[in-house]
Amino acid sequence: MKVLVGIGGADDSLDALEESVRRAVDTGDELTVAVVENPESDRDPGELVTEAEAALADAGLPENVRELSGDAGSSLVELAEAEDFDQIVLGGGHRSPMGKIKLGHIAEFVLLNARTSVKLVRDDAG
Amino acid sequence: MPGERAYPETVAGEFPEPPVSFTDREDRDVAVRVFEDSDAEGVDELVAMYDDFDPADRAQGVPPVGEDRVREWLETLLEQDGFNVVAWHGDEVAGHATLVPDDETTYELAIFVHQSYQGAGIGTQLIEALLGYAQANGAELVWLSVERWNRPAVALYEKVGFETASAESFEMEMAIRLN
């Protein structure tokens, strides 16, 4: 399966990367990591690219990492359609002090606009 | 995100402080009392209310399902420096409302009324007593998130004085200023 995982630096997006790498090693998924600009995160996109490449290399996977510019949600949806991805993988949201799950804005946009399937990765420990 | 939340500028009126006793619309005698912490007497009754809670009434993943997860979640809530009130019908817990600190002056609110006690006016008394308790203890700002299709909940929050603080996401946020 051709999988596009979108990361913007929020903790849940890094969980999504970790889970996708683990799955790709097990299943042979063809994995591409898209680094997007998440206004809700302070992480530097350049550093995220380096981290993602290292995570792929450590797992023995090809270092397919792209840095997308512009609006994160729409650039992910566009890339997935233009290059026939089967699935977009994103972080499954963070928890409020109360423990309520709240999806990130990128995930909300992608869920409503993608033509591909979308997978949200949730860290059960959260 | 906290930065996008707009709090009302006007301070809300004074809310009643617990304990509050009343007869609900089904003629049951109900008392809303402060619930101190996880060692407090009654924690097993509170766990029982959540363990029996209809999963269809969960919101954004809370309350969790299963006694162990409920206990763990409640411990996390109760050990924080927030505010908790419980509505009692005799020895049975009818509902629970909680404020969990976000920072020193800001709290997130949640309220749960067991299915056998819904629609009897208990939610209003519970939330007002919780806000009265927090107000008397200097809490300034309270916010909550609610699924926007949950009309009865939104109506309850509006009646008490919450205003829409952010409506850009799947869930809307509402807020009130207590002090």
Tab-separated table of C-alpha atoms in Angstrom:
chain	number	residue	atom	x	y	z
A	1	MET	CA	0.000	0.000	0.000
A	2	LYS	CA	1.188	3.490	-0.851
A	3	VAL	CA	1.045	5.539	2.340
A	4	LEU	CA	1.535	9.256	2.935
A	5	VAL	CA	2.170	10.251	6.547
A	6	GLY	CA	1.859	13.948	7.321
A	7	ILE	CA	3.854	15.422	10.208
A	8	GLY	CA	3.859	19.014	11.419
A	9	GLY	CA	5.712	18.585	14.689
A	10	ALA	CA	2.857	18.089	17.163
A	11	ASP	CA	3.477	15.103	19.460
A	12	ASP	CA	0.628	13.123	17.947
A	13	SER	CA	2.095	13.545	14.459
A	14	LEU	CA	5.353	12.007	15.679
A	15	ASP	CA	3.360	9.064	17.056
A	16	ALA	CA	1.823	8.702	13.594
A	17	LEU	CA	5.297	8.627	12.026
A	18	GLU	CA	6.542	6.025	14.479
A	19	GLU	CA	3.520	3.804	13.940
A	20	SER	CA	3.710	4.118	10.142
A	21	VAL	CA	7.408	3.216	10.091
A	22	ARG	CA	6.751	0.182	12.287
A	23	ARG	CA	3.928	-0.919	10.010
A	24	ALA	CA	5.931	-0.337	6.822
A	25	VAL	CA	8.711	-2.580	8.145
A	26	ASP	CA	6.151	-5.341	8.862
A	27	THR	CA	4.055	-5.043	5.727
A	28	GLY	CA	6.274	-3.518	3.045
A	29	ASP	CA	4.093	-0.388	2.743
A	30	GLU	CA	5.613	2.161	0.395
A	31	LEU	CA	5.971	5.059	2.847
A	32	THR	CA	6.388	8.750	2.074
A	33	VAL	CA	6.692	11.319	4.853
A	34	ALA	CA	5.390	14.816	4.149
A	35	VAL	CA	6.628	17.540	6.494
A	36	VAL	CA	4.017	20.308	6.650
A	37	GLU	CA	3.824	23.705	8.302
A	38	ASN	CA	1.673	23.400	11.402
A	39	PRO	CA	0.944	26.836	12.878
A	40	GLU	CA	0.048	25.042	16.143
A	41	SER	CA	3.599	23.662	16.522
A	42	ASP	CA	6.920	25.459	17.125
A	43	ARG	CA	9.016	22.701	15.586
A	44	ASP	CA	11.293	23.716	12.737
A	45	PRO	CA	10.298	21.970	9.468
A	46	GLY	CA	13.974	21.547	8.480
A	47	GLU	CA	14.666	19.640	11.698
A	48	LEU	CA	11.582	17.511	11.161
A	49	VAL	CA	12.848	16.528	7.711
A	50	THR	CA	16.168	15.433	9.248
A	51	GLU	CA	14.392	13.507	12.010
A	52	ALA	CA	12.059	11.786	9.568
A	53	GLU	CA	14.953	10.785	7.299
A	54	ALA	CA	16.790	9.354	10.292
A	55	ALA	CA	13.713	7.403	11.418
A	56	LEU	CA	13.297	5.901	7.932
A	57	ALA	CA	17.019	5.116	7.585
A	58	ASP	CA	17.117	3.473	11.041
A	59	ALA	CA	14.270	1.203	9.979
A	60	GLY	CA	15.989	0.365	6.689
A	61	LEU	CA	13.314	2.123	4.624
A	62	PRO	CA	13.916	4.454	1.641
A	63	GLU	CA	14.278	8.068	2.775
A	64	ASN	CA	11.197	9.429	1.026
A	65	VAL	CA	10.705	12.723	2.804
A	66	ARG	CA	9.114	15.815	1.241
A	67	GLU	CA	8.747	19.257	2.676
A	68	LEU	CA	5.408	20.792	1.653
A	69	SER	CA	4.858	24.521	1.699
A	70	GLY	CA	1.616	26.452	2.032
A	71	ASP	CA	-1.526	25.302	3.803
A	72	ALA	CA	-0.802	21.955	5.423
A	73	GLY	CA	-4.170	20.256	4.951
A	74	SER	CA	-4.694	21.179	1.320
A	75	SER	CA	-1.102	20.416	0.300
A	76	LEU	CA	-1.418	16.917	1.825
A	77	VAL	CA	-4.719	16.253	0.078
A	78	GLU	CA	-3.300	17.501	-3.244
A	79	LEU	CA	-0.179	15.376	-3.030
A	80	ALA	CA	-2.188	12.281	-2.124
A	81	GLU	CA	-4.423	12.749	-5.158
A	82	ALA	CA	-1.686	13.766	-7.600
A	83	GLU	CA	0.445	10.728	-6.819
A	84	ASP	CA	-2.246	8.127	-6.187
A	85	PHE	CA	-1.614	7.403	-2.547
A	86	ASP	CA	-3.899	4.792	-0.945
A	87	GLN	CA	-3.940	6.328	2.497
A	88	ILE	CA	-3.044	9.476	4.438
A	89	VAL	CA	-1.863	8.922	8.025
A	90	LEU	CA	-2.018	11.684	10.625
A	91	GLY	CA	-1.790	12.123	14.380
A	92	GLY	CA	-5.052	11.397	16.168
A	93	GLY	CA	-5.267	14.547	18.275
A	94	HIS	CA	-4.172	15.620	21.723
A	95	ARG	CA	-5.957	15.355	25.062
A	96	SER	CA	-7.210	18.315	27.088
A	97	PRO	CA	-6.459	18.538	30.844
A	98	MET	CA	-9.763	16.693	31.307
A	99	GLY	CA	-8.726	13.883	28.984
A	100	LYS	CA	-11.000	14.907	26.124
A	101	ILE	CA	-9.641	14.205	22.663
A	102	LYS	CA	-9.339	17.146	20.318
A	103	LEU	CA	-8.295	16.722	16.700
A	104	GLY	CA	-5.768	19.089	15.175
A	105	HIS	CA	-6.902	21.496	12.479
A	106	ILE	CA	-4.926	19.682	9.790
A	107	ALA	CA	-6.633	16.377	10.622
A	108	GLU	CA	-10.073	18.011	10.544
A	109	PHE	CA	-9.401	19.490	7.096
A	110	VAL	CA	-7.957	16.290	5.662
A	111	LEU	CA	-10.788	14.123	7.026
A	112	LEU	CA	-13.379	16.267	5.309
A	113	ASN	CA	-11.515	16.880	2.046
A	114	ALA	CA	-9.424	13.826	1.190
A	115	ARG	CA	-10.547	11.367	-1.468
A	116	THR	CA	-8.276	8.705	-0.042
A	117	SER	CA	-8.786	6.855	3.217
A	118	VAL	CA	-7.441	8.656	6.257
A	119	LYS	CA	-5.944	6.970	9.302
A	120	LEU	CA	-5.628	8.748	12.637
A	121	VAL	CA	-3.059	7.254	14.982
A	122	ARG	CA	-3.984	7.378	18.637
A	123	ASP	CA	-1.575	6.788	21.462
A	124	ASP	CA	-3.599	4.772	23.941
A	125	ALA	CA	-1.381	5.870	26.818
A	126	GLY	CA	-2.374	9.521	26.227
B	1	MET	CA	-5.699	26.049	21.289
B	2	PRO	CA	-5.932	28.372	24.294
B	3	GLY	CA	-4.712	31.384	22.288
B	4	GLU	CA	-7.793	31.356	20.072
B	5	ARG	CA	-10.312	31.191	22.875
B	6	ALA	CA	-12.281	34.388	23.499
B	7	TYR	CA	-13.468	34.799	27.089
B	8	PRO	CA	-16.457	37.001	27.935
B	9	GLU	CA	-15.394	40.390	29.306
B	10	THR	CA	-18.289	40.565	31.738
B	11	VAL	CA	-18.078	38.685	34.999
B	12	ALA	CA	-20.975	36.270	35.516
B	13	GLY	CA	-23.409	36.719	38.394
B	14	GLU	CA	-22.969	34.949	41.688
B	15	PHE	CA	-23.602	31.206	41.691
B	16	PRO	CA	-24.928	29.254	44.704
B	17	GLU	CA	-22.286	27.452	46.752
B	18	PRO	CA	-22.624	23.776	47.648
B	19	PRO	CA	-24.123	22.040	49.512
B	20	VAL	CA	-27.360	22.510	47.573
B	21	SER	CA	-30.427	20.326	48.195
B	22	PHE	CA	-33.459	20.152	45.962
B	23	THR	CA	-36.235	17.898	44.671
B	24	ASP	CA	-35.742	16.982	41.023
B	25	ARG	CA	-38.510	16.915	38.374
B	26	GLU	CA	-39.104	13.220	39.136
B	27	ASP	CA	-39.681	13.958	42.814
B	28	ARG	CA	-36.317	12.599	43.971
B	29	ASP	CA	-34.435	14.307	46.802
B	30	VAL	CA	-31.003	15.213	45.497
B	31	ALA	CA	-28.076	16.872	47.273
B	32	VAL	CA	-25.070	18.410	45.521
B	33	ARG	CA	-21.976	18.320	47.730
B	34	VAL	CA	-18.281	19.069	47.363
B	35	PHE	CA	-16.162	16.012	46.600
B	36	GLU	CA	-12.698	16.491	48.054
B	37	ASP	CA	-10.200	14.063	46.540
B	38	SER	CA	-9.617	10.501	45.471
B	39	ASP	CA	-9.444	9.239	49.068
B	40	ALA	CA	-12.826	10.758	49.828
B	41	GLU	CA	-15.609	8.563	51.014
B	42	GLY	CA	-17.890	7.844	48.096
B	43	VAL	CA	-15.257	7.300	45.428
B	44	ASP	CA	-16.534	3.743	44.869
B	45	GLU	CA	-20.056	5.078	44.291
B	46	LEU	CA	-18.626	7.584	41.822
B	47	VAL	CA	-16.726	4.846	39.991
B	48	ALA	CA	-19.953	2.807	39.907
B	49	MET	CA	-21.841	5.688	38.260
B	50	TYR	CA	-19.225	5.928	35.497
B	51	ASP	CA	-18.879	2.175	35.150
B	52	ASP	CA	-22.614	2.038	34.428
B	53	PHE	CA	-22.565	5.125	32.186
B	54	ASP	CA	-24.038	4.638	28.686
B	55	PRO	CA	-21.083	4.667	26.255
B	56	ALA	CA	-23.358	6.404	23.721
B	57	ASP	CA	-23.221	9.493	25.956
B	58	ARG	CA	-19.428	9.668	25.948
B	59	ALA	CA	-17.909	12.885	24.644
B	60	GLN	CA	-14.471	13.087	23.007
B	61	GLY	CA	-13.386	9.860	24.626
B	62	VAL	CA	-14.524	10.562	28.200
B	63	PRO	CA	-15.557	8.935	30.429
B	64	PRO	CA	-13.424	5.939	29.480
B	65	VAL	CA	-15.046	2.502	29.362
B	66	GLY	CA	-14.308	-0.213	31.942
B	67	GLU	CA	-13.839	0.057	35.702
B	68	ASP	CA	-10.013	0.102	35.683
B	69	ARG	CA	-9.822	2.881	33.120
B	70	VAL	CA	-12.574	4.832	34.910
B	71	ARG	CA	-10.661	4.590	38.195
B	72	GLU	CA	-7.420	5.698	36.552
B	73	TRP	CA	-9.109	8.635	34.811
B	74	LEU	CA	-10.882	9.733	38.017
B	75	GLU	CA	-7.649	9.561	40.010
B	76	THR	CA	-5.991	11.855	37.487
B	77	LEU	CA	-8.908	14.301	37.701
B	78	LEU	CA	-9.211	14.257	41.480
B	79	GLU	CA	-5.528	14.526	42.329
B	80	GLN	CA	-5.220	17.837	40.483
B	81	ASP	CA	-5.851	21.142	42.191
B	82	GLY	CA	-9.333	21.603	40.746
B	83	PHE	CA	-12.937	21.528	41.958
B	84	ASN	CA	-15.380	18.626	42.106
B	85	VAL	CA	-19.028	18.348	43.108
B	86	VAL	CA	-21.236	15.261	43.149
B	87	ALA	CA	-25.048	15.006	43.026
B	88	TRP	CA	-26.266	12.360	45.460
B	89	HIS	CA	-29.618	10.590	45.552
B	90	GLY	CA	-29.320	8.781	48.877
B	91	ASP	CA	-26.167	6.666	48.564
B	92	GLU	CA	-26.264	6.696	44.790
B	93	VAL	CA	-24.323	9.091	42.570
B	94	ALA	CA	-26.617	10.814	40.057
B	95	GLY	CA	-23.958	13.036	38.514
B	96	HIS	CA	-20.519	14.608	38.779
B	97	ALA	CA	-19.154	17.941	37.623
B	98	THR	CA	-15.472	18.818	37.605
B	99	LEU	CA	-13.083	21.680	36.921
B	100	VAL	CA	-9.556	20.645	35.982
B	101	PRO	CA	-6.837	23.311	36.065
B	102	ASP	CA	-5.370	24.433	32.769
B	103	ASP	CA	-3.147	27.028	34.412
B	104	GLU	CA	-3.368	28.946	37.705
B	105	THR	CA	-6.577	30.835	36.959
B	106	THR	CA	-8.157	28.827	34.116
B	107	TYR	CA	-10.111	25.587	34.358
B	108	GLU	CA	-11.660	23.098	31.952
B	109	LEU	CA	-15.191	21.996	32.862
B	110	ALA	CA	-16.968	18.709	32.330
B	111	ILE	CA	-20.268	17.407	33.663
B	112	PHE	CA	-21.789	13.940	33.540
B	113	VAL	CA	-25.292	12.992	34.652
B	114	HIS	CA	-26.155	9.293	34.728
B	115	GLN	CA	-28.792	8.241	32.204
B	116	SER	CA	-31.379	7.388	34.909
B	117	TYR	CA	-31.129	10.956	36.203
B	118	GLN	CA	-31.045	12.936	32.962
B	119	GLY	CA	-33.796	15.381	32.012
B	120	ALA	CA	-34.761	16.086	35.627
B	121	GLY	CA	-32.989	19.402	36.142
B	122	ILE	CA	-30.011	17.902	37.987
B	123	GLY	CA	-27.437	19.112	35.433
B	124	THR	CA	-28.329	22.768	35.993
B	125	GLN	CA	-28.051	22.470	39.793
B	126	LEU	CA	-24.804	20.523	39.496
B	127	ILE	CA	-23.081	22.965	37.167
B	128	GLU	CA	-24.264	26.023	39.127
B	129	ALA	CA	-22.998	24.547	42.402
B	130	LEU	CA	-19.647	23.731	40.779
B	131	LEU	CA	-19.284	27.281	39.443
B	132	GLY	CA	-20.333	28.691	42.855
B	133	TYR	CA	-17.706	26.551	44.598
B	134	ALA	CA	-14.969	27.681	42.174
B	135	GLN	CA	-16.081	31.311	42.210
B	136	ALA	CA	-15.922	31.443	46.035
B	137	ASN	CA	-12.384	30.060	45.818
B	138	GLY	CA	-11.065	32.619	43.358
B	139	ALA	CA	-11.227	30.766	40.030
B	140	GLU	CA	-11.295	33.282	37.173
B	141	LEU	CA	-11.932	31.600	33.853
B	142	VAL	CA	-13.694	28.401	32.890
B	143	TRP	CA	-13.891	26.844	29.442
B	144	LEU	CA	-15.355	23.644	28.039
B	145	SER	CA	-15.603	21.888	24.722
B	146	VAL	CA	-18.805	20.354	23.449
B	147	GLU	CA	-19.726	18.515	20.284
B	148	ARG	CA	-21.744	21.046	18.334
B	149	TRP	CA	-24.594	18.615	17.607
B	150	ASN	CA	-25.142	18.094	21.344
B	151	ARG	CA	-27.946	20.674	21.516
B	152	PRO	CA	-29.201	19.869	25.049
B	153	ALA	CA	-25.694	20.356	26.463
B	154	VAL	CA	-25.121	23.606	24.560
B	155	ALA	CA	-28.524	24.888	25.763
B	156	LEU	CA	-27.619	24.065	29.375
B	157	TYR	CA	-24.274	25.867	29.137
B	158	GLU	CA	-25.906	28.921	27.561
B	159	LYS	CA	-28.583	29.017	30.240
B	160	VAL	CA	-25.918	29.090	32.931
B	161	GLY	CA	-24.100	31.929	31.174
B	162	PHE	CA	-21.421	30.354	28.977
B	163	GLU	CA	-20.695	32.071	25.673
B	164	THR	CA	-19.229	30.624	22.488
B	165	ALA	CA	-15.462	31.091	22.625
B	166	SER	CA	-14.364	29.286	19.467
B	167	ALA	CA	-16.418	27.523	16.827
B	168	GLU	CA	-13.850	26.681	14.169
B	169	SER	CA	-13.418	23.011	15.035
B	170	PHE	CA	-15.559	19.859	15.115
B	171	GLU	CA	-16.213	20.637	18.770
B	172	MET	CA	-17.107	24.139	19.853
B	173	GLU	CA	-15.621	25.818	22.882
B	174	MET	CA	-17.601	27.887	25.366
B	175	ALA	CA	-16.317	30.047	28.199
B	176	ILE	CA	-17.400	32.021	31.259
B	177	ARG	CA	-15.654	34.551	33.538
B	178	LEU	CA	-16.291	33.905	37.244
B	179	ASN	CA	-14.213	36.603	38.911
